[in-house]
């Protein structure tokens, strides 16, 4: 195979169908979730991707949110809303309740699926 062919070969899909070319520097370095881009607090390994730049190939370990992204993002949305909502403090906020229900559903699904 010629060098020019190596440079134009598309990277193989990474774990969970991730497109390695779409990952940011922060995702490749393990600072942000490779699935959703959220800054990582807790993480879980996803596998690796290998990216070529010219004749150089670099393999990066990928990390994702732990707990999973759906649960983490649902919790952040609920708590972020409740922090600034007066109606949530009195239990009369339908938006807050909807966000909390979405978190509860994501949490149940995560634990029913054997994750964690």
C-alpha atoms as a PDB file:
ATOM      1  CA  UNK A   1       0.000   0.000   0.000  1.00  0.00           C
ATOM      2  CA  UNK A   2       1.306   3.451  -0.892  1.00  0.00           C
ATOM      3  CA  UNK A   3       1.701   6.260   1.624  1.00  0.00           C
ATOM      4  CA  UNK A   4      -0.913   8.357  -0.170  1.00  0.00           C
ATOM      5  CA  UNK A   5      -3.402   5.515   0.310  1.00  0.00           C
ATOM      6  CA  UNK A   6      -2.615   5.373   4.023  1.00  0.00           C
ATOM      7  CA  UNK A   7      -3.287   9.091   4.441  1.00  0.00           C
ATOM      8  CA  UNK A   8      -6.684   8.908   2.756  1.00  0.00           C
ATOM      9  CA  UNK A   9      -7.936   5.753   4.503  1.00  0.00           C
ATOM     10  CA  UNK A  10     -10.916   6.605   6.694  1.00  0.00           C
ATOM     11  CA  UNK A  11     -10.574   5.575  10.334  1.00  0.00           C
ATOM     12  CA  UNK A  12     -12.590   2.533  11.367  1.00  0.00           C
ATOM     13  CA  UNK A  13     -15.593   3.236  13.612  1.00  0.00           C
ATOM     14  CA  UNK A  14     -14.713   3.170  17.275  1.00  0.00           C
ATOM     15  CA  UNK A  15     -16.582   1.505  20.114  1.00  0.00           C
ATOM     16  CA  UNK A  16     -20.323   2.223  20.276  1.00  0.00           C
ATOM     17  CA  UNK A  17     -20.189   3.317  16.617  1.00  0.00           C
ATOM     18  CA  UNK A  18     -18.205   6.461  17.460  1.00  0.00           C
ATOM     19  CA  UNK A  19     -16.729   8.296  14.470  1.00  0.00           C
ATOM     20  CA  UNK A  20     -13.104   8.929  15.509  1.00  0.00           C
ATOM     21  CA  UNK A  21     -12.872  11.914  13.157  1.00  0.00           C
ATOM     22  CA  UNK A  22     -15.736  13.633  15.010  1.00  0.00           C
ATOM     23  CA  UNK A  23     -14.079  13.470  18.443  1.00  0.00           C
ATOM     24  CA  UNK A  24     -12.691  16.655  19.961  1.00  0.00           C
ATOM     25  CA  UNK A  25      -9.226  16.937  21.486  1.00  0.00           C
ATOM     26  CA  UNK A  26     -10.820  16.927  24.966  1.00  0.00           C
ATOM     27  CA  UNK A  27     -12.684  13.691  24.171  1.00  0.00           C
ATOM     28  CA  UNK A  28      -9.524  12.038  22.840  1.00  0.00           C
ATOM     29  CA  UNK A  29      -7.588  13.046  25.949  1.00  0.00           C
ATOM     30  CA  UNK A  30     -10.280  11.719  28.300  1.00  0.00           C
ATOM     31  CA  UNK A  31     -11.461  15.061  29.670  1.00  0.00           C
ATOM     32  CA  UNK A  32     -14.939  14.853  28.115  1.00  0.00           C
ATOM     33  CA  UNK A  33     -17.327  11.981  27.470  1.00  0.00           C
ATOM     34  CA  UNK A  34     -16.725  10.391  24.054  1.00  0.00           C
ATOM     35  CA  UNK A  35     -20.498   9.879  23.679  1.00  0.00           C
ATOM     36  CA  UNK A  36     -22.065  13.145  24.815  1.00  0.00           C
ATOM     37  CA  UNK A  37     -19.179  15.607  25.279  1.00  0.00           C
ATOM     38  CA  UNK A  38     -19.966  16.323  28.941  1.00  0.00           C
ATOM     39  CA  UNK A  39     -17.013  17.149  31.202  1.00  0.00           C
ATOM     40  CA  UNK A  40     -16.220  13.897  33.019  1.00  0.00           C
ATOM     41  CA  UNK A  41     -16.604  13.630  36.771  1.00  0.00           C
ATOM     42  CA  UNK A  42     -17.008   9.848  36.957  1.00  0.00           C
ATOM     43  CA  UNK A  43     -16.042   7.747  33.991  1.00  0.00           C
ATOM     44  CA  UNK A  44     -16.033   4.268  32.487  1.00  0.00           C
ATOM     45  CA  UNK A  45     -13.809   2.903  29.724  1.00  0.00           C
ATOM     46  CA  UNK A  46     -15.329   2.465  26.252  1.00  0.00           C
ATOM     47  CA  UNK A  47     -12.379   1.025  24.348  1.00  0.00           C
ATOM     48  CA  UNK A  48      -9.892   2.659  22.009  1.00  0.00           C
ATOM     49  CA  UNK A  49      -9.747   4.402  18.654  1.00  0.00           C
ATOM     50  CA  UNK A  50      -6.729   4.756  16.384  1.00  0.00           C
ATOM     51  CA  UNK A  51      -6.386   7.919  14.364  1.00  0.00           C
ATOM     52  CA  UNK A  52      -3.867   8.469  11.609  1.00  0.00           C
ATOM     53  CA  UNK A  53      -2.228  11.757  10.760  1.00  0.00           C
ATOM     54  CA  UNK A  54      -0.027  11.186   7.744  1.00  0.00           C
ATOM     55  CA  UNK A  55       2.197   8.193   8.454  1.00  0.00           C
ATOM     56  CA  UNK A  56       1.629   8.405  12.226  1.00  0.00           C
ATOM     57  CA  UNK A  57      -1.045   6.344  13.980  1.00  0.00           C
ATOM     58  CA  UNK A  58      -2.065   7.236  17.528  1.00  0.00           C
ATOM     59  CA  UNK A  59      -4.311   5.097  19.721  1.00  0.00           C
ATOM     60  CA  UNK A  60      -6.465   6.860  22.299  1.00  0.00           C
ATOM     61  CA  UNK A  61      -8.456   5.254  25.128  1.00  0.00           C
ATOM     62  CA  UNK A  62     -12.040   6.563  25.159  1.00  0.00           C
ATOM     63  CA  UNK A  63     -14.064   7.297  28.275  1.00  0.00           C
ATOM     64  CA  UNK A  64     -17.784   7.871  28.857  1.00  0.00           C
ATOM     65  CA  UNK A  65     -19.959   9.185  31.657  1.00  0.00           C
ATOM     66  CA  UNK A  66     -20.443   6.899  34.640  1.00  0.00           C
ATOM     67  CA  UNK A  67     -23.269   6.691  35.452  1.00  0.00           C
ATOM     68  CA  UNK A  68     -24.336   6.547  31.847  1.00  0.00           C
ATOM     69  CA  UNK A  69     -24.918   9.700  29.796  1.00  0.00           C
ATOM     70  CA  UNK A  70     -28.704   9.570  29.831  1.00  0.00           C
ATOM     71  CA  UNK A  71     -28.811   9.358  33.614  1.00  0.00           C
ATOM     72  CA  UNK A  72     -26.108  11.969  34.114  1.00  0.00           C
ATOM     73  CA  UNK A  73     -27.652  14.471  31.681  1.00  0.00           C
ATOM     74  CA  UNK A  74     -31.158  13.954  33.098  1.00  0.00           C
ATOM     75  CA  UNK A  75     -29.852  14.580  36.631  1.00  0.00           C
ATOM     76  CA  UNK A  76     -27.978  17.727  35.561  1.00  0.00           C
ATOM     77  CA  UNK A  77     -31.092  19.081  33.830  1.00  0.00           C
ATOM     78  CA  UNK A  78     -33.291  18.419  36.869  1.00  0.00           C
ATOM     79  CA  UNK A  79     -30.908  19.838  39.459  1.00  0.00           C
ATOM     80  CA  UNK A  80     -29.962  22.798  37.248  1.00  0.00           C
ATOM     81  CA  UNK A  81     -33.619  23.729  36.844  1.00  0.00           C
ATOM     82  CA  UNK A  82     -34.474  23.238  40.515  1.00  0.00           C
ATOM     83  CA  UNK A  83     -31.552  25.396  41.668  1.00  0.00           C
ATOM     84  CA  UNK A  84     -33.128  28.524  40.201  1.00  0.00           C
ATOM     85  CA  UNK A  85     -36.835  27.722  40.427  1.00  0.00           C
ATOM     86  CA  UNK A  86     -38.966  29.079  43.275  1.00  0.00           C
ATOM     87  CA  UNK A  87     -41.886  26.793  42.367  1.00  0.00           C
ATOM     88  CA  UNK A  88     -39.638  23.727  42.749  1.00  0.00           C
ATOM     89  CA  UNK A  89     -38.983  24.704  46.363  1.00  0.00           C
ATOM     90  CA  UNK A  90     -42.693  24.490  47.133  1.00  0.00           C
ATOM     91  CA  UNK A  91     -43.260  21.349  45.040  1.00  0.00           C
ATOM     92  CA  UNK A  92     -45.573  23.144  42.606  1.00  0.00           C
ATOM     93  CA  UNK A  93     -43.407  23.113  39.466  1.00  0.00           C
ATOM     94  CA  UNK A  94     -44.595  20.877  36.651  1.00  0.00           C
ATOM     95  CA  UNK A  95     -41.348  21.388  34.689  1.00  0.00           C
ATOM     96  CA  UNK A  96     -39.265  20.331  37.691  1.00  0.00           C
ATOM     97  CA  UNK A  97     -41.442  17.276  38.218  1.00  0.00           C
ATOM     98  CA  UNK A  98     -41.165  16.328  34.542  1.00  0.00           C
ATOM     99  CA  UNK A  99     -37.359  16.630  34.675  1.00  0.00           C
ATOM    100  CA  UNK A 100     -37.221  14.597  37.891  1.00  0.00           C
ATOM    101  CA  UNK A 101     -39.441  11.924  36.320  1.00  0.00           C
ATOM    102  CA  UNK A 102     -37.115  11.786  33.285  1.00  0.00           C
ATOM    103  CA  UNK A 103     -34.153  11.269  35.633  1.00  0.00           C
ATOM    104  CA  UNK A 104     -36.004   8.541  37.553  1.00  0.00           C
ATOM    105  CA  UNK A 105     -36.831   6.742  34.307  1.00  0.00           C
ATOM    106  CA  UNK A 106     -33.224   6.940  33.047  1.00  0.00           C
ATOM    107  CA  UNK A 107     -31.946   5.687  36.408  1.00  0.00           C
ATOM    108  CA  UNK A 108     -34.341   2.719  36.431  1.00  0.00           C
ATOM    109  CA  UNK A 109     -33.452   1.822  32.830  1.00  0.00           C
ATOM    110  CA  UNK A 110     -29.738   1.997  33.580  1.00  0.00           C
ATOM    111  CA  UNK A 111     -30.026  -0.323  36.568  1.00  0.00           C
ATOM    112  CA  UNK A 112     -32.494  -2.692  34.912  1.00  0.00           C
ATOM    113  CA  UNK A 113     -30.048  -3.153  32.030  1.00  0.00           C
ATOM    114  CA  UNK A 114     -27.309  -4.389  34.358  1.00  0.00           C
ATOM    115  CA  UNK A 115     -25.110  -1.300  33.928  1.00  0.00           C
ATOM    116  CA  UNK A 116     -23.036   0.085  36.738  1.00  0.00           C
END
